[in-house]
Structures are given as structure tokens and as C-alpha cells.
């Protein structure tokens, strides 16, 4: 039985605490929670009296020999520092997205496989519909991938969301907006399904829907070394939004709608083969279509926590690692830099240049 401490008792920290404390995660118990505010501490004492309350990081790390793992749910800018100290203390790590704000600050983290698990909370990987897509692509049923279009503007956030915390929706506090926050999940999914792009061309909108300085609208165009192209469109101000992913390959097309419906179009012959052999100028390739509703039988967060516990026990590999967090952050940093410089940018982009440009944004904001 591994013992975990949750760092932060906000929305996600309290969710994970409940899951573990109530015994929903096999071989994982809740040893403690780092909570700095008095009201949160009162709730913990009331609802989870056996759990140790740490008022600060120093007291938590001073007791690190009493537990095995940290689950990090703090604001973005604290992630790298806490991960680094956890690794130095020999602890297993499960970190909420994003891994950090800039690639440069992550340079001295350990990304190698070792005795300790270094995992990310990219819970979209635990969604059944995307797991089916991942398997379908990996089994070669799409052939060579050619294009993907993802429209994901379902993150509607009113102005009060951006005002909820002093660090939120700011360059200095959060390190950005839509891309560094909500879209981290989808940037990871893009890498997971298609591999990491090698180039991005981005157009971003800042304060298009609310009085903020950071991005709340994004259109990204990705290029991959294998020839695949992709378009990614998102916002946090449209409603009703949509979540639609369309994937094209030589052997057909996949369409995902609102995380529920999957339509599979299967060509009888590959587009490449027909192109080489057909004598018809306007050839039509016969295909079949299958539409299915995919249910999520279990909470994706429960699956992530259980996977983390299984990985610590040597029974499984992490669904997502810190290396995956680094790659999603590389996509994000490169997209920001592309828009700021108004030109195509390689993925990953130059770390020093990105840091310099981000500091300019922070100074303009203050």
C-alpha cells in the first residue's frame, strides 16, 4: 500500500482526496494534504480526520520519509518547483497539467525511466472513445494519416472565471491563457494520437471575449514530418461550443463528436492505390460507414489515479509521463512564439527566445 500526499486542496485536489480517502483506489492511501488556508484545513479535519495536514512545503518535505508519492494540484507556476523537490526527495510524482510554463524551467527535471514513477494527469487518455481511436490508428486501419481537423471551442468561461484567482488568466500568474490551461489536454492528445508536430503556424486572439490580456482564441496549423497536416481551432468564449475531431487517412476517415459518437468510414481500397491504378478521372472509392455511441463506464480521474497506483506497484506503465507533459508544453510554447513573431515556428522552439518574449508580455501586463 503506497501513501500519497496531495499538494493543494482546490477543485482538483479535493476531488482526488475524496477518491483516495474513500478507498476507491486500490493500494493507495491518503497520508496527508498540503493546505495553506484555514477554511480548507477545517474541512479536512472535519471530513478526513486521520489525514495529516501540512501548512507549507517545508513541513511536508521534512516528513517525506513517511509517504511515497506527491499528487501536485497547485497553480501552474508552482508545478516545476514542487516536482523538482519531489524528485530530489525520492518520491513518486503525479502532476496536474501543465508540467510548467516554459520549456527552459523544466530543463533540470528528470525525464528518464527509473525506480520512481513520474506521471502527468492527462486524463483524456483515459476516455474510452479516444482509447478506441488510438488503437484503431495504431493497428494500421487508417493507413497513412494525411490530415486532421479538431474544433474544440467548448470551454466557455465567463468573466468571473478569469477573476476567480489573482494568478489566473495572466502572463505573470498563469503564463498564458487558453493554450497553457484548457488546451494542454488536447495538445497532449494530438501528440498521443498523431505524434508530435515539427512545425506550427498560429493565430491567437487575446481578450476577445473577456477583459484579459492572455489568449482566449486560437487557430493552429500543424505540420508533421511524415507529411500529415493538421488544424486545431479553439476558444473559451463561444457557446454552444463543439468538440469535433476529424481524422483522414488512406483507408478512410474517423469522426468524433462531443466525446460520445464515433463514426468510422472504411474505404474498400486505399486512396494511394486507387490513384496509381484507376483510369477514371473522377473515380469514387466505395466505403462503408459505422456510427457508434461510446460510453464512459468509469470516471477518467479514477482510471488515472488507479493507473498511478498500479505503476508504483510495478503492474502498469503510466498513461502519461512527465516527458509527455514536456512535449505538450513544447507545442504550446511554439504556438505562442509563432503568433508573437507572426511566422512559422519549429516544434520545439528556441527556449531562450521564448523566455525573452514571455518576459515582455509580463512586463506589458504589469
mmCIF file of C-alpha atoms in Angstrom:
data_model
loop_
_atom_site.group_PDB
_atom_site.id
_atom_site.type_symbol
_atom_site.label_atom_id
_atom_site.label_comp_id
_atom_site.label_asym_id
_atom_site.label_seq_id
_atom_site.Cartn_x
_atom_site.Cartn_y
_atom_site.Cartn_z
ATOM 1 C CA UNK A 1 0.000 0.000 0.000
ATOM 2 C CA UNK A 2 1.533 3.276 -1.154
ATOM 3 C CA UNK A 3 0.880 6.502 0.770
ATOM 4 C CA UNK A 4 0.253 9.767 -1.078
ATOM 5 C CA UNK A 5 0.191 13.432 -0.143
ATOM 6 C CA UNK A 6 -1.883 15.843 -2.204
ATOM 7 C CA UNK A 7 -0.259 19.244 -2.733
ATOM 8 C CA UNK A 8 -3.086 21.766 -2.917
ATOM 9 C CA UNK A 9 -6.699 21.449 -1.809
ATOM 10 C CA UNK A 10 -8.591 23.306 -4.502
ATOM 11 C CA UNK A 11 -11.004 21.908 -7.076
ATOM 12 C CA UNK A 12 -8.877 19.015 -8.337
ATOM 13 C CA UNK A 13 -7.022 18.399 -5.061
ATOM 14 C CA UNK A 14 -10.269 17.915 -3.155
ATOM 15 C CA UNK A 15 -11.595 15.615 -5.909
ATOM 16 C CA UNK A 16 -8.534 13.368 -5.739
ATOM 17 C CA UNK A 17 -8.546 13.430 -1.940
ATOM 18 C CA UNK A 18 -12.099 12.122 -1.866
ATOM 19 C CA UNK A 19 -11.361 9.348 -4.347
ATOM 20 C CA UNK A 20 -8.348 8.085 -2.406
ATOM 21 C CA UNK A 21 -9.684 8.635 1.116
ATOM 22 C CA UNK A 22 -12.903 6.760 0.330
ATOM 23 C CA UNK A 23 -10.912 3.698 -0.718
ATOM 24 C CA UNK A 24 -11.693 3.856 -4.436
ATOM 25 C CA UNK A 25 -8.054 3.408 -5.479
ATOM 26 C CA UNK A 26 -6.564 0.002 -4.740
ATOM 27 C CA UNK A 27 -3.176 0.021 -2.985
ATOM 28 C CA UNK A 28 -3.181 3.794 -2.499
ATOM 29 C CA UNK A 29 -3.991 5.606 0.745
ATOM 30 C CA UNK A 30 -4.149 9.294 1.583
ATOM 31 C CA UNK A 31 -1.455 10.138 4.114
ATOM 32 C CA UNK A 32 -1.682 13.932 4.006
ATOM 33 C CA UNK A 33 -2.726 17.131 2.273
ATOM 34 C CA UNK A 34 -0.775 20.357 1.912
ATOM 35 C CA UNK A 35 -3.354 23.096 2.505
ATOM 36 C CA UNK A 36 -2.355 26.640 3.388
ATOM 37 C CA UNK A 37 -5.751 28.220 4.107
ATOM 38 C CA UNK A 38 -7.672 27.867 7.357
ATOM 39 C CA UNK A 39 -11.037 27.077 5.797
ATOM 40 C CA UNK A 40 -9.593 24.207 3.769
ATOM 41 C CA UNK A 41 -7.845 22.837 6.841
ATOM 42 C CA UNK A 42 -11.128 22.947 8.755
ATOM 43 C CA UNK A 43 -12.877 20.912 6.033
ATOM 44 C CA UNK A 44 -10.091 18.345 6.002
ATOM 45 C CA UNK A 45 -10.221 17.892 9.794
ATOM 46 C CA UNK A 46 -13.999 17.573 9.623
ATOM 47 C CA UNK A 47 -14.235 15.141 6.701
ATOM 48 C CA UNK A 48 -10.897 13.276 6.840
ATOM 49 C CA UNK A 49 -9.756 13.341 10.482
ATOM 50 C CA UNK A 50 -6.971 10.763 10.036
ATOM 51 C CA UNK A 51 -5.237 12.735 7.287
ATOM 52 C CA UNK A 52 -2.125 14.763 8.172
ATOM 53 C CA UNK A 53 -2.421 18.470 7.323
ATOM 54 C CA UNK A 54 0.744 20.214 6.134
ATOM 55 C CA UNK A 55 0.528 24.030 6.289
ATOM 56 C CA UNK A 56 3.522 24.568 3.987
ATOM 57 C CA UNK A 57 6.041 22.820 1.744
ATOM 58 C CA UNK A 58 8.843 22.816 4.315
ATOM 59 C CA UNK A 59 6.856 20.771 6.823
ATOM 60 C CA UNK A 60 5.719 18.388 4.077
ATOM 61 C CA UNK A 61 9.172 17.690 2.669
ATOM 62 C CA UNK A 62 10.607 17.405 6.181
ATOM 63 C CA UNK A 63 8.268 14.410 6.622
ATOM 64 C CA UNK A 64 8.859 12.878 3.161
ATOM 65 C CA UNK A 65 10.129 9.564 4.569
ATOM 66 C CA UNK A 66 6.611 8.893 5.908
ATOM 67 C CA UNK A 67 4.959 8.706 2.483
ATOM 68 C CA UNK A 68 5.699 7.528 -1.058
ATOM 69 C CA UNK A 69 4.177 9.953 -3.550
ATOM 70 C CA UNK A 70 3.067 13.506 -4.254
ATOM 71 C CA UNK A 71 -0.007 14.395 -6.288
ATOM 72 C CA UNK A 72 0.504 18.013 -7.374
ATOM 73 C CA UNK A 73 -2.577 20.188 -7.944
ATOM 74 C CA UNK A 74 -1.158 23.658 -7.255
ATOM 75 C CA UNK A 75 -1.293 26.715 -9.585
ATOM 76 C CA UNK A 76 0.771 26.271 -12.769
ATOM 77 C CA UNK A 77 3.826 28.258 -11.767
ATOM 78 C CA UNK A 78 4.457 26.039 -8.737
ATOM 79 C CA UNK A 79 4.485 22.734 -10.647
ATOM 80 C CA UNK A 80 8.126 22.604 -11.721
ATOM 81 C CA UNK A 81 9.474 23.621 -8.319
ATOM 82 C CA UNK A 82 7.411 21.008 -6.460
ATOM 83 C CA UNK A 83 8.201 18.279 -8.996
ATOM 84 C CA UNK A 84 11.909 19.053 -8.686
ATOM 85 C CA UNK A 85 11.846 18.854 -4.871
ATOM 86 C CA UNK A 86 9.790 15.654 -5.004
ATOM 87 C CA UNK A 87 12.319 14.032 -7.314
ATOM 88 C CA UNK A 88 15.183 15.149 -5.087
ATOM 89 C CA UNK A 89 13.347 13.557 -2.137
ATOM 90 C CA UNK A 90 12.955 10.235 -3.957
ATOM 91 C CA UNK A 91 9.169 10.434 -4.244
ATOM 92 C CA UNK A 92 6.814 9.221 -6.948
ATOM 93 C CA UNK A 93 5.102 12.126 -8.754
ATOM 94 C CA UNK A 94 1.713 12.669 -10.368
ATOM 95 C CA UNK A 95 1.464 16.253 -11.654
ATOM 96 C CA UNK A 96 -1.572 18.144 -12.920
ATOM 97 C CA UNK A 97 -1.256 19.891 -16.275
ATOM 98 C CA UNK A 98 0.615 21.824 -17.410
ATOM 99 C CA UNK A 99 4.026 20.494 -16.429
ATOM 100 C CA UNK A 100 5.272 24.085 -16.324
ATOM 101 C CA UNK A 101 5.019 27.432 -18.055
ATOM 102 C CA UNK A 102 8.221 27.384 -20.138
ATOM 103 C CA UNK A 103 10.393 24.616 -21.506
ATOM 104 C CA UNK A 104 13.507 26.220 -20.059
ATOM 105 C CA UNK A 105 12.342 25.939 -16.454
ATOM 106 C CA UNK A 106 11.871 22.189 -16.969
ATOM 107 C CA UNK A 107 15.451 21.564 -18.126
ATOM 108 C CA UNK A 108 16.760 20.069 -14.883
ATOM 109 C CA UNK A 109 13.814 17.772 -14.204
ATOM 110 C CA UNK A 110 14.333 14.028 -14.533
ATOM 111 C CA UNK A 111 12.520 12.573 -17.534
ATOM 112 C CA UNK A 112 14.300 9.215 -17.623
ATOM 113 C CA UNK A 113 12.578 5.996 -16.635
ATOM 114 C CA UNK A 114 13.698 4.844 -13.230
ATOM 115 C CA UNK A 115 12.547 3.357 -9.974
ATOM 116 C CA UNK A 116 10.229 6.296 -9.306
ATOM 117 C CA UNK A 117 7.086 6.982 -11.338
ATOM 118 C CA UNK A 118 6.928 10.445 -12.921
ATOM 119 C CA UNK A 119 3.408 10.817 -14.303
ATOM 120 C CA UNK A 120 1.101 13.539 -15.640
ATOM 121 C CA UNK A 121 -2.647 13.944 -15.194
ATOM 122 C CA UNK A 122 -3.620 13.844 -18.862
ATOM 123 C CA UNK A 123 -6.964 12.262 -18.120
ATOM 124 C CA UNK A 124 -8.258 12.485 -21.700
ATOM 125 C CA UNK A 125 -6.091 9.434 -22.365
ATOM 126 C CA UNK A 126 -8.457 7.539 -20.083
ATOM 127 C CA UNK A 127 -11.548 8.390 -22.126
ATOM 128 C CA UNK A 128 -12.824 5.271 -23.828
ATOM 129 C CA UNK A 129 -13.666 6.911 -27.152
ATOM 130 C CA UNK A 130 -10.096 8.174 -27.629
ATOM 131 C CA UNK A 131 -8.613 4.885 -26.479
ATOM 132 C CA UNK A 132 -10.592 3.197 -29.276
ATOM 133 C CA UNK A 133 -9.307 5.754 -31.797
ATOM 134 C CA UNK A 134 -5.734 5.312 -30.571
ATOM 135 C CA UNK A 135 -5.974 1.522 -31.005
ATOM 136 C CA UNK A 136 -7.617 1.860 -34.449
ATOM 137 C CA UNK A 137 -4.812 4.100 -35.720
ATOM 138 C CA UNK A 138 -2.029 2.025 -34.122
ATOM 139 C CA UNK A 139 -3.457 -1.147 -35.701
ATOM 140 C CA UNK A 140 -2.903 0.414 -39.136
ATOM 141 C CA UNK A 141 -6.592 0.596 -40.006
ATOM 142 C CA UNK A 142 -6.270 4.193 -41.226
ATOM 143 C CA UNK A 143 -3.185 3.580 -43.314
ATOM 144 C CA UNK A 144 -1.007 6.665 -43.688
ATOM 145 C CA UNK A 145 -2.583 9.648 -41.942
ATOM 146 C CA UNK A 146 -2.980 12.705 -44.168
ATOM 147 C CA UNK A 147 -4.999 15.358 -42.331
ATOM 148 C CA UNK A 148 -6.735 16.069 -39.025
ATOM 149 C CA UNK A 149 -9.053 18.884 -38.021
ATOM 150 C CA UNK A 150 -10.018 19.447 -34.388
ATOM 151 C CA UNK A 151 -12.599 22.086 -33.476
ATOM 152 C CA UNK A 152 -12.669 22.398 -29.678
ATOM 153 C CA UNK A 153 -14.448 25.559 -28.578
ATOM 154 C CA UNK A 154 -16.475 24.044 -25.752
ATOM 155 C CA UNK A 155 -14.505 25.685 -22.907
ATOM 156 C CA UNK A 156 -16.917 28.573 -22.309
ATOM 157 C CA UNK A 157 -15.661 30.739 -19.420
ATOM 158 C CA UNK A 158 -17.460 33.923 -18.231
ATOM 159 C CA UNK A 159 -15.565 36.914 -16.871
ATOM 160 C CA UNK A 160 -15.943 35.768 -13.251
ATOM 161 C CA UNK A 161 -13.839 32.678 -14.054
ATOM 162 C CA UNK A 162 -10.889 34.846 -15.029
ATOM 163 C CA UNK A 163 -11.283 36.892 -11.835
ATOM 164 C CA UNK A 164 -11.585 33.867 -9.536
ATOM 165 C CA UNK A 165 -7.894 33.848 -8.556
ATOM 166 C CA UNK A 166 -5.212 36.506 -8.778
ATOM 167 C CA UNK A 167 -2.900 34.243 -10.773
ATOM 168 C CA UNK A 168 -5.494 33.075 -13.272
ATOM 169 C CA UNK A 169 -5.621 34.271 -16.898
ATOM 170 C CA UNK A 170 -2.450 36.343 -16.721
ATOM 171 C CA UNK A 171 1.038 36.170 -18.204
ATOM 172 C CA UNK A 172 2.694 36.700 -14.856
ATOM 173 C CA UNK A 173 0.497 34.348 -12.851
ATOM 174 C CA UNK A 174 -0.551 31.580 -15.231
ATOM 175 C CA UNK A 175 1.908 32.027 -18.069
ATOM 176 C CA UNK A 176 -0.851 32.426 -20.650
ATOM 177 C CA UNK A 177 -4.490 31.579 -21.145
ATOM 178 C CA UNK A 178 -6.342 29.079 -23.306
ATOM 179 C CA UNK A 179 -3.265 27.242 -24.642
ATOM 180 C CA UNK A 180 -1.425 26.868 -21.326
ATOM 181 C CA UNK A 181 -4.609 25.953 -19.457
ATOM 182 C CA UNK A 182 -7.517 24.160 -21.132
ATOM 183 C CA UNK A 183 -5.773 23.172 -24.365
ATOM 184 C CA UNK A 184 -2.921 21.323 -22.648
ATOM 185 C CA UNK A 185 -5.152 18.262 -22.634
ATOM 186 C CA UNK A 186 -5.761 18.426 -26.365
ATOM 187 C CA UNK A 187 -2.193 19.300 -27.267
ATOM 188 C CA UNK A 188 -1.196 16.129 -25.422
ATOM 189 C CA UNK A 189 -3.917 14.156 -27.208
ATOM 190 C CA UNK A 190 -2.655 15.472 -30.544
ATOM 191 C CA UNK A 191 0.812 14.131 -29.747
ATOM 192 C CA UNK A 192 -0.594 10.847 -28.437
ATOM 193 C CA UNK A 193 -2.740 10.141 -31.492
ATOM 194 C CA UNK A 194 -0.604 11.563 -34.303
ATOM 195 C CA UNK A 195 2.902 12.086 -32.944
ATOM 196 C CA UNK A 196 4.385 15.476 -32.168
ATOM 197 C CA UNK A 197 4.297 18.024 -34.999
ATOM 198 C CA UNK A 198 7.550 19.511 -36.251
ATOM 199 C CA UNK A 199 6.167 22.948 -37.134
ATOM 200 C CA UNK A 200 3.290 25.227 -36.143
ATOM 201 C CA UNK A 201 1.779 28.363 -37.587
ATOM 202 C CA UNK A 202 -0.519 30.072 -35.071
ATOM 203 C CA UNK A 203 -3.027 32.907 -34.971
ATOM 204 C CA UNK A 204 -4.203 33.783 -31.438
ATOM 205 C CA UNK A 205 -6.784 36.196 -30.069
ATOM 206 C CA UNK A 206 -6.178 37.991 -26.764
ATOM 207 C CA UNK A 207 -9.090 39.214 -24.654
ATOM 208 C CA UNK A 208 -11.552 38.563 -27.457
ATOM 209 C CA UNK A 209 -14.348 37.545 -25.082
ATOM 210 C CA UNK A 210 -13.329 38.932 -21.669
ATOM 211 C CA UNK A 211 -11.203 41.773 -20.326
ATOM 212 C CA UNK A 212 -7.955 39.783 -20.098
ATOM 213 C CA UNK A 213 -4.509 40.159 -21.643
ATOM 214 C CA UNK A 214 -3.970 36.468 -22.430
ATOM 215 C CA UNK A 215 -5.257 34.250 -25.212
ATOM 216 C CA UNK A 216 -8.873 33.086 -25.324
ATOM 217 C CA UNK A 217 -8.990 32.172 -29.028
ATOM 218 C CA UNK A 218 -6.614 30.016 -31.079
ATOM 219 C CA UNK A 219 -6.167 28.672 -34.599
ATOM 220 C CA UNK A 220 -3.116 26.453 -35.056
ATOM 221 C CA UNK A 221 -1.849 24.818 -38.225
ATOM 222 C CA UNK A 222 0.475 21.858 -37.612
ATOM 223 C CA UNK A 223 2.870 20.120 -39.984
ATOM 224 C CA UNK A 224 4.306 16.663 -39.264
ATOM 225 C CA UNK A 225 7.497 15.139 -40.603
ATOM 226 C CA UNK A 226 5.529 12.214 -42.093
ATOM 227 C CA UNK A 227 3.573 14.633 -44.306
ATOM 228 C CA UNK A 228 0.429 14.874 -42.208
ATOM 229 C CA UNK A 229 -1.176 18.303 -41.802
ATOM 230 C CA UNK A 230 -3.498 19.369 -39.041
ATOM 231 C CA UNK A 231 -5.705 22.269 -37.985
ATOM 232 C CA UNK A 232 -6.616 22.924 -34.359
ATOM 233 C CA UNK A 233 -9.264 25.546 -33.525
ATOM 234 C CA UNK A 234 -10.328 26.503 -30.020
ATOM 235 C CA UNK A 235 -11.754 29.266 -27.837
ATOM 236 C CA UNK A 236 -13.051 29.843 -24.324
ATOM 237 C CA UNK A 237 -15.786 32.317 -25.262
ATOM 238 C CA UNK A 238 -18.121 30.546 -27.693
ATOM 239 C CA UNK A 239 -21.381 28.895 -26.678
ATOM 240 C CA UNK A 240 -22.797 26.494 -27.559
ATOM 241 C CA UNK A 241 -19.419 25.094 -28.479
ATOM 242 C CA UNK A 242 -18.450 21.860 -30.108
ATOM 243 C CA UNK A 243 -15.825 19.161 -29.766
ATOM 244 C CA UNK A 244 -15.339 17.583 -33.167
ATOM 245 C CA UNK A 245 -12.271 15.713 -34.368
ATOM 246 C CA UNK A 246 -11.994 14.543 -37.976
ATOM 247 C CA UNK A 247 -9.077 12.326 -38.989
ATOM 248 C CA UNK A 248 -8.287 11.407 -42.610
ATOM 249 C CA UNK A 249 -6.084 8.585 -43.833
ATOM 250 C CA UNK A 250 -5.512 6.451 -46.902
ATOM 251 C CA UNK A 251 -8.057 3.873 -45.739
ATOM 252 C CA UNK A 252 -10.858 6.153 -44.601
ATOM 253 C CA UNK A 253 -11.972 8.720 -42.071
ATOM 254 C CA UNK A 254 -12.786 8.901 -38.358
ATOM 255 C CA UNK A 255 -15.172 11.462 -36.911
ATOM 256 C CA UNK A 256 -15.539 12.066 -33.174
ATOM 257 C CA UNK A 257 -18.363 14.247 -31.908
ATOM 258 C CA UNK A 258 -18.717 15.608 -28.369
ATOM 259 C CA UNK A 259 -16.801 12.717 -26.777
ATOM 260 C CA UNK A 260 -19.790 10.415 -27.388
ATOM 261 C CA UNK A 261 -20.179 9.476 -31.016
ATOM 262 C CA UNK A 262 -17.609 7.815 -33.237
ATOM 263 C CA UNK A 263 -18.207 7.349 -36.965
ATOM 264 C CA UNK A 264 -15.838 5.103 -38.898
ATOM 265 C CA UNK A 265 -15.679 5.405 -42.692
ATOM 266 C CA UNK A 266 -13.799 2.463 -44.263
ATOM 267 C CA UNK A 267 -12.574 2.620 -47.862
ATOM 268 C CA UNK A 268 -12.620 -0.589 -49.889
ATOM 269 C CA UNK A 269 -9.268 0.433 -51.371
ATOM 270 C CA UNK A 270 -6.656 2.912 -50.267
ATOM 271 C CA UNK A 271 -6.585 6.344 -51.841
ATOM 272 C CA UNK A 272 -2.949 5.797 -52.807
ATOM 273 C CA UNK A 273 -3.625 2.513 -54.581
ATOM 274 C CA UNK A 274 -6.657 3.835 -56.485
ATOM 275 C CA UNK A 275 -4.679 6.898 -57.519
ATOM 276 C CA UNK A 276 -1.981 4.677 -59.017
ATOM 277 C CA UNK A 277 -4.266 2.217 -60.821
ATOM 278 C CA UNK A 278 -7.539 3.960 -61.697
ATOM 279 C CA UNK A 279 -8.227 5.072 -65.284
ATOM 280 C CA UNK A 280 -11.260 7.121 -64.194
ATOM 281 C CA UNK A 281 -10.682 10.853 -63.896
ATOM 282 C CA UNK A 282 -13.391 11.225 -61.245
ATOM 283 C CA UNK A 283 -13.041 7.893 -59.530
ATOM 284 C CA UNK A 284 -15.197 7.207 -56.477
ATOM 285 C CA UNK A 285 -13.886 4.844 -53.840
ATOM 286 C CA UNK A 286 -16.646 2.692 -52.296
ATOM 287 C CA UNK A 287 -16.795 2.840 -48.498
ATOM 288 C CA UNK A 288 -18.866 1.725 -45.542
ATOM 289 C CA UNK A 289 -19.883 3.822 -42.555
ATOM 290 C CA UNK A 290 -20.406 2.709 -38.969
ATOM 291 C CA UNK A 291 -21.664 5.079 -36.284
ATOM 292 C CA UNK A 292 -21.461 4.084 -32.641
ATOM 293 C CA UNK A 293 -22.078 5.705 -29.288
ATOM 294 C CA UNK A 294 -19.192 5.102 -26.912
ATOM 295 C CA UNK A 295 -19.983 5.136 -23.212
ATOM 296 C CA UNK A 296 -17.529 6.066 -20.475
ATOM 297 C CA UNK A 297 -18.121 3.348 -17.909
ATOM 298 C CA UNK A 298 -15.809 4.755 -15.242
ATOM 299 C CA UNK A 299 -14.515 8.174 -14.244
ATOM 300 C CA UNK A 300 -11.379 9.102 -16.163
ATOM 301 C CA UNK A 301 -9.903 10.512 -12.937
ATOM 302 C CA UNK A 302 -10.421 7.212 -11.144
ATOM 303 C CA UNK A 303 -8.681 5.465 -14.037
ATOM 304 C CA UNK A 304 -5.748 7.907 -13.861
ATOM 305 C CA UNK A 305 -5.320 7.504 -10.100
ATOM 306 C CA UNK A 306 -5.589 3.725 -10.316
ATOM 307 C CA UNK A 307 -3.026 3.677 -13.112
ATOM 308 C CA UNK A 308 -0.679 5.769 -10.962
ATOM 309 C CA UNK A 309 -1.085 3.307 -8.086
ATOM 310 C CA UNK A 310 -0.546 0.339 -10.419
ATOM 311 C CA UNK A 311 2.555 1.986 -11.908
ATOM 312 C CA UNK A 312 4.044 2.487 -8.441
ATOM 313 C CA UNK A 313 3.402 -1.187 -7.709
ATOM 314 C CA UNK A 314 5.032 -2.234 -10.994
ATOM 315 C CA UNK A 315 1.797 -3.526 -12.505
ATOM 316 C CA UNK A 316 1.436 -0.956 -15.300
ATOM 317 C CA UNK A 317 3.105 1.822 -17.239
ATOM 318 C CA UNK A 318 1.913 5.389 -16.597
ATOM 319 C CA UNK A 319 -0.783 6.525 -19.017
ATOM 320 C CA UNK A 320 1.141 9.799 -19.375
ATOM 321 C CA UNK A 321 4.628 10.736 -18.184
ATOM 322 C CA UNK A 322 6.464 13.967 -17.460
ATOM 323 C CA UNK A 323 8.018 13.572 -20.920
ATOM 324 C CA UNK A 324 4.512 13.777 -22.371
ATOM 325 C CA UNK A 325 3.960 16.901 -20.302
ATOM 326 C CA UNK A 326 7.144 18.385 -21.754
ATOM 327 C CA UNK A 327 6.036 17.675 -25.325
ATOM 328 C CA UNK A 328 2.607 19.277 -24.790
ATOM 329 C CA UNK A 329 4.366 22.310 -23.329
ATOM 330 C CA UNK A 330 6.695 22.421 -26.348
ATOM 331 C CA UNK A 331 3.651 22.593 -28.650
ATOM 332 C CA UNK A 332 2.213 25.382 -26.523
ATOM 333 C CA UNK A 333 5.380 27.499 -26.314
ATOM 334 C CA UNK A 334 5.975 27.148 -30.054
ATOM 335 C CA UNK A 335 2.397 28.231 -30.849
ATOM 336 C CA UNK A 336 2.704 31.342 -28.682
ATOM 337 C CA UNK A 337 6.037 32.252 -30.277
ATOM 338 C CA UNK A 338 4.636 31.692 -33.765
ATOM 339 C CA UNK A 339 1.849 34.193 -33.146
ATOM 340 C CA UNK A 340 4.117 36.741 -31.436
ATOM 341 C CA UNK A 341 6.618 36.634 -34.303
ATOM 342 C CA UNK A 342 3.961 36.117 -36.993
ATOM 343 C CA UNK A 343 5.795 33.287 -38.700
ATOM 344 C CA UNK A 344 6.036 29.510 -38.786
ATOM 345 C CA UNK A 345 7.917 28.100 -35.816
ATOM 346 C CA UNK A 346 9.647 24.781 -35.299
ATOM 347 C CA UNK A 347 8.481 22.468 -32.517
ATOM 348 C CA UNK A 348 10.178 22.689 -30.098
ATOM 349 C CA UNK A 349 11.046 26.365 -30.467
ATOM 350 C CA UNK A 350 14.139 28.134 -29.145
ATOM 351 C CA UNK A 351 13.833 28.224 -25.348
ATOM 352 C CA UNK A 352 15.798 31.410 -24.777
ATOM 353 C CA UNK A 353 13.798 33.323 -27.369
ATOM 354 C CA UNK A 354 10.534 32.148 -25.872
ATOM 355 C CA UNK A 355 11.576 33.162 -22.367
ATOM 356 C CA UNK A 356 12.594 36.625 -23.585
ATOM 357 C CA UNK A 357 9.288 37.180 -25.398
ATOM 358 C CA UNK A 358 7.251 35.916 -22.431
ATOM 359 C CA UNK A 359 9.027 38.364 -20.119
ATOM 360 C CA UNK A 360 7.985 41.174 -22.462
ATOM 361 C CA UNK A 361 4.346 40.086 -22.099
ATOM 362 C CA UNK A 362 4.665 40.002 -18.310
ATOM 363 C CA UNK A 363 6.174 43.496 -18.239
ATOM 364 C CA UNK A 364 3.463 44.891 -20.520
ATOM 365 C CA UNK A 365 0.826 43.404 -18.242
ATOM 366 C CA UNK A 366 2.155 44.905 -15.004
#
